[in-house]
Amino acid sequence: MVALTPHEMRISPRKALKTRVIFEDEFGEGFLYFLSKDISLSGIFVESELHFSEGAKVFLKFSLHEDDEPIQVTGEITRLDERLHARGRRPRSFHPGLGIRFLGIAHHDLARVEAFIEN
Amino acid sequence: MKYLVFASKSKLVHNLTDAILPLVGLSLDVSYLTSMDEILKISHKGKKFALLILDWNICDGQREFKRDLATIAQHPRLSGARYVVMHAPRAVLDRDAFRVLVGCQFHRKPFLPEQLAAIIREGLG
């Protein structure tokens, strides 16, 4: 299993990925889902206006390609994107969301993410 | 203020539901419960609940399931409520047993946050 630090997360290259990211419960059943914006080796960013506590643990399931075997991984909410202009307005191209750091992603799944980013 | 019961074995689901409540746009008082026993032990005194949301995971495998639903239907604070059951896509539900909860709605998980908020909003009338 591999986990990167928040600092390493910031410097990992990202690639755009629009896929369904399911938040599962402790019993492996999906409950909510979000759409992702991009992915890196250290984590995934999903579009959401919801407020979660930074540090909250979540169970994720998502696929890199349609019909691929899904990746299941535990994640940690590390970033709530609520950037505002100095006047308190959001940039036009702004998409609110959550940065989620992968905790303990399996090596073979990390390799799949790496191959996805590099291709 | 609208009063609702949300019953699921999963505390993570409770937390996720709590996070989407602002999207509902109503003033809500939510009682989060984790089992059918807890629902049945709700005090008979107090405000009536407008909505009962059941996650199928609290019903699965229960022997006295039908009896418990009948008890819920007679509970003075739950009898006038609307009922929603949420379930996994491949769950095998005994929908017939839920007939005692008149007008019960069924919804498949997972949900977009906006979808769940709409289910709650519509369930509350």
PDB file of C-alpha atoms in Angstrom:
ATOM      1  CA  MET A   1       0.000   0.000   0.000  1.00  0.00           C
ATOM      2  CA  VAL A   2       1.186   3.517  -0.802  1.00  0.00           C
ATOM      3  CA  ALA A   3       0.275   6.899   0.696  1.00  0.00           C
ATOM      4  CA  LEU A   4       1.720  10.263  -0.281  1.00  0.00           C
ATOM      5  CA  THR A   5       1.956  13.305   1.983  1.00  0.00           C
ATOM      6  CA  PRO A   6      -0.069  16.473   1.315  1.00  0.00           C
ATOM      7  CA  HIS A   7       3.149  18.131   0.092  1.00  0.00           C
ATOM      8  CA  GLU A   8       3.837  15.318  -2.379  1.00  0.00           C
ATOM      9  CA  MET A   9       0.198  15.543  -3.410  1.00  0.00           C
ATOM     10  CA  ARG A  10       0.697  19.144  -4.502  1.00  0.00           C
ATOM     11  CA  ILE A  11       3.615  18.313  -6.786  1.00  0.00           C
ATOM     12  CA  SER A  12       2.160  15.183  -8.400  1.00  0.00           C
ATOM     13  CA  PRO A  13       1.195  15.830 -12.023  1.00  0.00           C
ATOM     14  CA  ARG A  14      -2.536  15.714 -12.650  1.00  0.00           C
ATOM     15  CA  LYS A  15      -4.558  14.555 -15.592  1.00  0.00           C
ATOM     16  CA  ALA A  16      -8.131  15.438 -16.383  1.00  0.00           C
ATOM     17  CA  LEU A  17     -10.516  12.624 -15.510  1.00  0.00           C
ATOM     18  CA  LYS A  18     -14.268  12.881 -15.675  1.00  0.00           C
ATOM     19  CA  THR A  19     -15.648   9.789 -13.982  1.00  0.00           C
ATOM     20  CA  ARG A  20     -18.124   8.845 -11.305  1.00  0.00           C
ATOM     21  CA  VAL A  21     -16.511   8.661  -7.867  1.00  0.00           C
ATOM     22  CA  ILE A  22     -18.688   6.730  -5.463  1.00  0.00           C
ATOM     23  CA  PHE A  23     -18.460   7.331  -1.724  1.00  0.00           C
ATOM     24  CA  GLU A  24     -19.116   3.964  -0.102  1.00  0.00           C
ATOM     25  CA  ASP A  25     -20.170   3.121   3.424  1.00  0.00           C
ATOM     26  CA  GLU A  26     -18.268   0.892   5.869  1.00  0.00           C
ATOM     27  CA  PHE A  27     -20.005  -2.153   4.371  1.00  0.00           C
ATOM     28  CA  GLY A  28     -18.960  -1.523   0.783  1.00  0.00           C
ATOM     29  CA  GLU A  29     -22.273  -0.116  -0.449  1.00  0.00           C
ATOM     30  CA  GLY A  30     -22.233   3.048  -2.508  1.00  0.00           C
ATOM     31  CA  PHE A  31     -24.218   5.931  -1.066  1.00  0.00           C
ATOM     32  CA  LEU A  32     -23.294   9.187  -2.772  1.00  0.00           C
ATOM     33  CA  TYR A  33     -21.393   9.870  -5.971  1.00  0.00           C
ATOM     34  CA  PHE A  34     -19.631  12.852  -7.450  1.00  0.00           C
ATOM     35  CA  LEU A  35     -17.935  13.648 -10.726  1.00  0.00           C
ATOM     36  CA  SER A  36     -14.166  13.925 -10.720  1.00  0.00           C
ATOM     37  CA  LYS A  37     -12.217  16.712 -12.354  1.00  0.00           C
ATOM     38  CA  ASP A  38      -8.693  15.332 -12.315  1.00  0.00           C
ATOM     39  CA  ILE A  39      -6.462  12.672 -10.806  1.00  0.00           C
ATOM     40  CA  SER A  40      -2.832  12.346  -9.763  1.00  0.00           C
ATOM     41  CA  LEU A  41      -0.784   9.605  -8.164  1.00  0.00           C
ATOM     42  CA  SER A  42      -1.588  11.073  -4.770  1.00  0.00           C
ATOM     43  CA  GLY A  43      -5.259  11.775  -5.046  1.00  0.00           C
ATOM     44  CA  ILE A  44      -8.347  12.808  -6.892  1.00  0.00           C
ATOM     45  CA  PHE A  45     -10.337  16.030  -7.120  1.00  0.00           C
ATOM     46  CA  VAL A  46     -14.130  15.832  -7.254  1.00  0.00           C
ATOM     47  CA  GLU A  47     -16.607  18.576  -8.032  1.00  0.00           C
ATOM     48  CA  SER A  48     -18.842  19.354  -5.090  1.00  0.00           C
ATOM     49  CA  GLU A  49     -20.307  22.270  -3.197  1.00  0.00           C
ATOM     50  CA  LEU A  50     -20.690  20.183  -0.061  1.00  0.00           C
ATOM     51  CA  HIS A  51     -18.704  20.923   3.068  1.00  0.00           C
ATOM     52  CA  PHE A  52     -16.748  18.075   4.582  1.00  0.00           C
ATOM     53  CA  SER A  53     -14.285  18.296   7.424  1.00  0.00           C
ATOM     54  CA  GLU A  54     -10.684  18.324   6.292  1.00  0.00           C
ATOM     55  CA  GLY A  55      -9.152  15.057   7.431  1.00  0.00           C
ATOM     56  CA  ALA A  56     -12.409  13.140   7.107  1.00  0.00           C
ATOM     57  CA  LYS A  57     -11.907   9.615   5.815  1.00  0.00           C
ATOM     58  CA  VAL A  58     -13.935   8.359   2.878  1.00  0.00           C
ATOM     59  CA  PHE A  59     -14.166   5.068   0.987  1.00  0.00           C
ATOM     60  CA  LEU A  60     -14.002   5.597  -2.765  1.00  0.00           C
ATOM     61  CA  LYS A  61     -14.736   3.536  -5.844  1.00  0.00           C
ATOM     62  CA  PHE A  62     -14.076   4.780  -9.365  1.00  0.00           C
ATOM     63  CA  SER A  63     -12.897   3.632 -12.786  1.00  0.00           C
ATOM     64  CA  LEU A  64     -10.275   5.168 -15.040  1.00  0.00           C
ATOM     65  CA  HIS A  65     -11.992   3.955 -18.185  1.00  0.00           C
ATOM     66  CA  GLU A  66     -15.494   2.733 -18.894  1.00  0.00           C
ATOM     67  CA  ASP A  67     -15.735  -1.029 -18.333  1.00  0.00           C
ATOM     68  CA  ASP A  68     -12.453  -1.068 -16.380  1.00  0.00           C
ATOM     69  CA  GLU A  69     -12.327  -2.914 -13.103  1.00  0.00           C
ATOM     70  CA  PRO A  70     -12.987  -0.204 -10.516  1.00  0.00           C
ATOM     71  CA  ILE A  71     -10.371   1.053  -8.106  1.00  0.00           C
ATOM     72  CA  GLN A  72     -11.392   0.985  -4.458  1.00  0.00           C
ATOM     73  CA  VAL A  73      -9.351   3.070  -2.083  1.00  0.00           C
ATOM     74  CA  THR A  74      -9.606   4.850   1.231  1.00  0.00           C
ATOM     75  CA  GLY A  75      -9.164   8.595   0.977  1.00  0.00           C
ATOM     76  CA  GLU A  76      -8.771  11.622   3.180  1.00  0.00           C
ATOM     77  CA  ILE A  77     -10.364  15.010   2.485  1.00  0.00           C
ATOM     78  CA  THR A  78      -7.407  17.388   2.245  1.00  0.00           C
ATOM     79  CA  ARG A  79      -8.689  20.413   0.398  1.00  0.00           C
ATOM     80  CA  LEU A  80     -11.963  22.247   0.164  1.00  0.00           C
ATOM     81  CA  ASP A  81     -11.742  24.478  -2.872  1.00  0.00           C
ATOM     82  CA  GLU A  82     -13.540  27.719  -2.096  1.00  0.00           C
ATOM     83  CA  ARG A  83     -11.266  30.246  -3.770  1.00  0.00           C
ATOM     84  CA  LEU A  84     -12.695  33.746  -3.989  1.00  0.00           C
ATOM     85  CA  HIS A  85     -11.519  36.931  -5.617  1.00  0.00           C
ATOM     86  CA  ALA A  86     -10.471  39.748  -3.351  1.00  0.00           C
ATOM     87  CA  ARG A  87     -13.971  41.205  -3.693  1.00  0.00           C
ATOM     88  CA  GLY A  88     -15.526  37.980  -2.480  1.00  0.00           C
ATOM     89  CA  ARG A  89     -16.540  36.724  -5.931  1.00  0.00           C
ATOM     90  CA  ARG A  90     -15.716  33.400  -7.511  1.00  0.00           C
ATOM     91  CA  PRO A  91     -13.752  33.249 -10.757  1.00  0.00           C
ATOM     92  CA  ARG A  92     -15.992  32.442 -13.741  1.00  0.00           C
ATOM     93  CA  SER A  93     -14.140  29.224 -14.445  1.00  0.00           C
ATOM     94  CA  PHE A  94     -14.282  28.142 -10.819  1.00  0.00           C
ATOM     95  CA  HIS A  95     -15.607  24.710  -9.916  1.00  0.00           C
ATOM     96  CA  PRO A  96     -15.996  24.119  -6.184  1.00  0.00           C
ATOM     97  CA  GLY A  97     -14.768  20.765  -5.010  1.00  0.00           C
ATOM     98  CA  LEU A  98     -12.891  18.446  -2.737  1.00  0.00           C
ATOM     99  CA  GLY A  99      -9.296  17.284  -2.925  1.00  0.00           C
ATOM    100  CA  ILE A 100      -9.025  13.712  -1.693  1.00  0.00           C
ATOM    101  CA  ARG A 101      -5.668  12.133  -0.858  1.00  0.00           C
ATOM    102  CA  PHE A 102      -5.326   8.403  -1.433  1.00  0.00           C
ATOM    103  CA  LEU A 103      -4.502   6.456   1.702  1.00  0.00           C
ATOM    104  CA  GLY A 104      -3.097   2.982   1.220  1.00  0.00           C
ATOM    105  CA  ILE A 105      -3.801   2.580  -2.495  1.00  0.00           C
ATOM    106  CA  ALA A 106      -2.836  -0.906  -3.690  1.00  0.00           C
ATOM    107  CA  HIS A 107       0.341  -1.103  -5.763  1.00  0.00           C
ATOM    108  CA  HIS A 108      -1.369  -2.525  -8.824  1.00  0.00           C
ATOM    109  CA  ASP A 109      -4.008   0.224  -8.684  1.00  0.00           C
ATOM    110  CA  LEU A 110      -1.330   2.883  -8.306  1.00  0.00           C
ATOM    111  CA  ALA A 111       0.366   1.428 -11.391  1.00  0.00           C
ATOM    112  CA  ARG A 112      -2.909   1.738 -13.300  1.00  0.00           C
ATOM    113  CA  VAL A 113      -3.262   5.378 -12.255  1.00  0.00           C
ATOM    114  CA  GLU A 114       0.344   6.014 -13.277  1.00  0.00           C
ATOM    115  CA  ALA A 115      -0.224   4.436 -16.699  1.00  0.00           C
ATOM    116  CA  PHE A 116      -3.365   6.514 -17.143  1.00  0.00           C
ATOM    117  CA  ILE A 117      -1.555   9.755 -16.322  1.00  0.00           C
ATOM    118  CA  GLU A 118       1.399   9.000 -18.561  1.00  0.00           C
ATOM    119  CA  ASN A 119      -0.641   7.983 -21.619  1.00  0.00           C
TER     120      ASN A 119
ATOM    121  CA  MET B   1     -39.169  22.833  11.424  1.00  0.00           C
ATOM    122  CA  LYS B   2     -39.601  19.422   9.822  1.00  0.00           C
ATOM    123  CA  TYR B   3     -38.794  16.295  11.811  1.00  0.00           C
ATOM    124  CA  LEU B   4     -37.392  13.238  10.129  1.00  0.00           C
ATOM    125  CA  VAL B   5     -35.836   9.914  11.018  1.00  0.00           C
ATOM    126  CA  PHE B   6     -32.901   8.574   9.039  1.00  0.00           C
ATOM    127  CA  ALA B   7     -32.090   4.951   9.818  1.00  0.00           C
ATOM    128  CA  SER B   8     -28.972   3.220   8.496  1.00  0.00           C
ATOM    129  CA  LYS B   9     -26.452   0.803   9.987  1.00  0.00           C
ATOM    130  CA  SER B  10     -23.734   3.029   8.608  1.00  0.00           C
ATOM    131  CA  LYS B  11     -22.557   6.021  10.631  1.00  0.00           C
ATOM    132  CA  LEU B  12     -20.597   7.147   7.585  1.00  0.00           C
ATOM    133  CA  VAL B  13     -23.912   7.389   5.731  1.00  0.00           C
ATOM    134  CA  HIS B  14     -25.267   9.483   8.591  1.00  0.00           C
ATOM    135  CA  ASN B  15     -22.337  11.874   8.194  1.00  0.00           C
ATOM    136  CA  LEU B  16     -22.689  12.047   4.417  1.00  0.00           C
ATOM    137  CA  THR B  17     -26.404  12.731   4.741  1.00  0.00           C
ATOM    138  CA  ASP B  18     -25.721  15.477   7.239  1.00  0.00           C
ATOM    139  CA  ALA B  19     -23.383  17.095   4.721  1.00  0.00           C
ATOM    140  CA  ILE B  20     -26.100  17.307   2.032  1.00  0.00           C
ATOM    141  CA  LEU B  21     -28.846  18.691   4.278  1.00  0.00           C
ATOM    142  CA  PRO B  22     -28.081  22.332   3.398  1.00  0.00           C
ATOM    143  CA  LEU B  23     -29.041  21.435  -0.192  1.00  0.00           C
ATOM    144  CA  VAL B  24     -32.564  20.520   0.936  1.00  0.00           C
ATOM    145  CA  GLY B  25     -33.245  24.167   1.753  1.00  0.00           C
ATOM    146  CA  LEU B  26     -35.561  23.477   4.678  1.00  0.00           C
ATOM    147  CA  SER B  27     -35.250  23.716   8.445  1.00  0.00           C
ATOM    148  CA  LEU B  28     -34.733  20.097   9.521  1.00  0.00           C
ATOM    149  CA  ASP B  29     -34.401  18.169  12.760  1.00  0.00           C
ATOM    150  CA  VAL B  30     -32.950  14.742  11.910  1.00  0.00           C
ATOM    151  CA  SER B  31     -32.834  11.764  14.244  1.00  0.00           C
ATOM    152  CA  TYR B  32     -30.099   9.414  13.061  1.00  0.00           C
ATOM    153  CA  LEU B  33     -30.692   5.812  14.106  1.00  0.00           C
ATOM    154  CA  THR B  34     -28.786   2.626  13.357  1.00  0.00           C
ATOM    155  CA  SER B  35     -31.297  -0.198  13.765  1.00  0.00           C
ATOM    156  CA  MET B  36     -34.917  -1.237  13.623  1.00  0.00           C
ATOM    157  CA  ASP B  37     -34.792  -1.623  17.425  1.00  0.00           C
ATOM    158  CA  GLU B  38     -33.902   2.034  17.804  1.00  0.00           C
ATOM    159  CA  ILE B  39     -36.808   3.057  15.582  1.00  0.00           C
ATOM    160  CA  LEU B  40     -39.196   0.932  17.621  1.00  0.00           C
ATOM    161  CA  LYS B  41     -37.901   2.514  20.836  1.00  0.00           C
ATOM    162  CA  ILE B  42     -38.666   6.075  19.721  1.00  0.00           C
ATOM    163  CA  SER B  43     -40.652   7.740  22.459  1.00  0.00           C
ATOM    164  CA  HIS B  44     -44.385   7.981  21.799  1.00  0.00           C
ATOM    165  CA  LYS B  45     -44.303  11.527  23.189  1.00  0.00           C
ATOM    166  CA  GLY B  46     -43.128  14.437  21.106  1.00  0.00           C
ATOM    167  CA  LYS B  47     -43.498  15.968  17.672  1.00  0.00           C
ATOM    168  CA  LYS B  48     -44.755  13.808  14.855  1.00  0.00           C
ATOM    169  CA  PHE B  49     -42.210  12.873  12.230  1.00  0.00           C
ATOM    170  CA  ALA B  50     -42.875  13.965   8.655  1.00  0.00           C
ATOM    171  CA  LEU B  51     -40.533  11.498   6.990  1.00  0.00           C
ATOM    172  CA  LEU B  52     -38.886   8.165   7.782  1.00  0.00           C
ATOM    173  CA  ILE B  53     -35.959   7.176   5.582  1.00  0.00           C
ATOM    174  CA  LEU B  54     -34.853   3.559   5.885  1.00  0.00           C
ATOM    175  CA  ASP B  55     -31.618   2.251   4.487  1.00  0.00           C
ATOM    176  CA  TRP B  56     -32.327  -1.345   3.481  1.00  0.00           C
ATOM    177  CA  ASN B  57     -29.191  -2.413   5.372  1.00  0.00           C
ATOM    178  CA  ILE B  58     -31.118  -2.246   8.661  1.00  0.00           C
ATOM    179  CA  CYS B  59     -33.801  -4.592   7.379  1.00  0.00           C
ATOM    180  CA  ASP B  60     -31.702  -7.241   5.697  1.00  0.00           C
ATOM    181  CA  GLY B  61     -31.813 -10.599   7.427  1.00  0.00           C
ATOM    182  CA  GLN B  62     -34.335  -9.578  10.047  1.00  0.00           C
ATOM    183  CA  ARG B  63     -36.674 -12.382  11.035  1.00  0.00           C
ATOM    184  CA  GLU B  64     -39.418 -10.187  12.480  1.00  0.00           C
ATOM    185  CA  PHE B  65     -39.132  -7.625   9.764  1.00  0.00           C
ATOM    186  CA  LYS B  66     -42.785  -7.588   8.704  1.00  0.00           C
ATOM    187  CA  ARG B  67     -43.948  -7.347  12.297  1.00  0.00           C
ATOM    188  CA  ASP B  68     -41.582  -4.441  12.921  1.00  0.00           C
ATOM    189  CA  LEU B  69     -42.882  -2.553   9.888  1.00  0.00           C
ATOM    190  CA  ALA B  70     -46.446  -3.033  11.110  1.00  0.00           C
ATOM    191  CA  THR B  71     -45.411  -1.629  14.498  1.00  0.00           C
ATOM    192  CA  ILE B  72     -43.829   1.395  12.811  1.00  0.00           C
ATOM    193  CA  ALA B  73     -47.044   1.992  10.858  1.00  0.00           C
ATOM    194  CA  GLN B  74     -48.962   2.145  14.159  1.00  0.00           C
ATOM    195  CA  HIS B  75     -46.446   4.305  16.070  1.00  0.00           C
ATOM    196  CA  PRO B  76     -48.172   7.581  17.071  1.00  0.00           C
ATOM    197  CA  ARG B  77     -45.231   9.710  15.884  1.00  0.00           C
ATOM    198  CA  LEU B  78     -44.529   7.746  12.701  1.00  0.00           C
ATOM    199  CA  SER B  79     -47.974   6.686  11.523  1.00  0.00           C
ATOM    200  CA  GLY B  80     -48.626   9.875   9.564  1.00  0.00           C
ATOM    201  CA  ALA B  81     -45.146  10.072   8.090  1.00  0.00           C
ATOM    202  CA  ARG B  82     -44.068   9.508   4.513  1.00  0.00           C
ATOM    203  CA  TYR B  83     -41.687   6.612   4.000  1.00  0.00           C
ATOM    204  CA  VAL B  84     -38.636   6.211   1.820  1.00  0.00           C
ATOM    205  CA  VAL B  85     -36.533   3.063   1.486  1.00  0.00           C
ATOM    206  CA  MET B  86     -33.096   3.320  -0.085  1.00  0.00           C
ATOM    207  CA  HIS B  87     -31.309   0.225  -1.276  1.00  0.00           C
ATOM    208  CA  ALA B  88     -28.299  -1.056  -3.169  1.00  0.00           C
ATOM    209  CA  PRO B  89     -28.888  -1.739  -6.898  1.00  0.00           C
ATOM    210  CA  ARG B  90     -28.877  -5.546  -6.528  1.00  0.00           C
ATOM    211  CA  ALA B  91     -30.681  -5.719  -3.187  1.00  0.00           C
ATOM    212  CA  VAL B  92     -33.483  -8.252  -3.010  1.00  0.00           C
ATOM    213  CA  LEU B  93     -36.274  -6.332  -1.364  1.00  0.00           C
ATOM    214  CA  ASP B  94     -39.435  -7.737   0.085  1.00  0.00           C
ATOM    215  CA  ARG B  95     -41.556  -4.918  -1.353  1.00  0.00           C
ATOM    216  CA  ASP B  96     -44.707  -6.738  -0.376  1.00  0.00           C
ATOM    217  CA  ALA B  97     -43.772  -6.387   3.284  1.00  0.00           C
ATOM    218  CA  PHE B  98     -43.557  -2.616   2.872  1.00  0.00           C
ATOM    219  CA  ARG B  99     -47.192  -2.321   1.783  1.00  0.00           C
ATOM    220  CA  VAL B 100     -48.071  -1.715   5.416  1.00  0.00           C
ATOM    221  CA  LEU B 101     -46.188   1.586   5.077  1.00  0.00           C
ATOM    222  CA  VAL B 102     -48.700   3.237   2.792  1.00  0.00           C
ATOM    223  CA  GLY B 103     -47.147   5.160  -0.072  1.00  0.00           C
ATOM    224  CA  CYS B 104     -43.613   3.950   0.592  1.00  0.00           C
ATOM    225  CA  GLN B 105     -41.142   5.127  -2.068  1.00  0.00           C
ATOM    226  CA  PHE B 106     -38.090   3.118  -3.111  1.00  0.00           C
ATOM    227  CA  HIS B 107     -34.840   4.661  -4.342  1.00  0.00           C
ATOM    228  CA  ARG B 108     -31.627   2.993  -5.532  1.00  0.00           C
ATOM    229  CA  LYS B 109     -28.272   4.070  -4.159  1.00  0.00           C
ATOM    230  CA  PRO B 110     -25.882   5.730  -4.916  1.00  0.00           C
ATOM    231  CA  PHE B 111     -27.168   9.265  -5.322  1.00  0.00           C
ATOM    232  CA  LEU B 112     -25.836  12.554  -6.509  1.00  0.00           C
ATOM    233  CA  PRO B 113     -26.062  14.913  -3.519  1.00  0.00           C
ATOM    234  CA  GLU B 114     -28.706  16.946  -5.336  1.00  0.00           C
ATOM    235  CA  GLN B 115     -30.744  13.780  -5.951  1.00  0.00           C
ATOM    236  CA  LEU B 116     -30.710  12.830  -2.275  1.00  0.00           C
ATOM    237  CA  ALA B 117     -31.658  16.381  -1.303  1.00  0.00           C
ATOM    238  CA  ALA B 118     -34.580  16.222  -3.774  1.00  0.00           C
ATOM    239  CA  ILE B 119     -35.725  12.861  -2.348  1.00  0.00           C
ATOM    240  CA  ILE B 120     -35.775  14.353   1.127  1.00  0.00           C
ATOM    241  CA  ARG B 121     -37.475  17.543  -0.040  1.00  0.00           C
ATOM    242  CA  GLU B 122     -40.159  15.640  -1.959  1.00  0.00           C
ATOM    243  CA  GLY B 123     -40.582  13.171   0.893  1.00  0.00           C
ATOM    244  CA  LEU B 124     -41.331  16.045   3.230  1.00  0.00           C
ATOM    245  CA  GLY B 125     -43.998  17.312   0.880  1.00  0.00           C
TER     246      GLY B 125
END
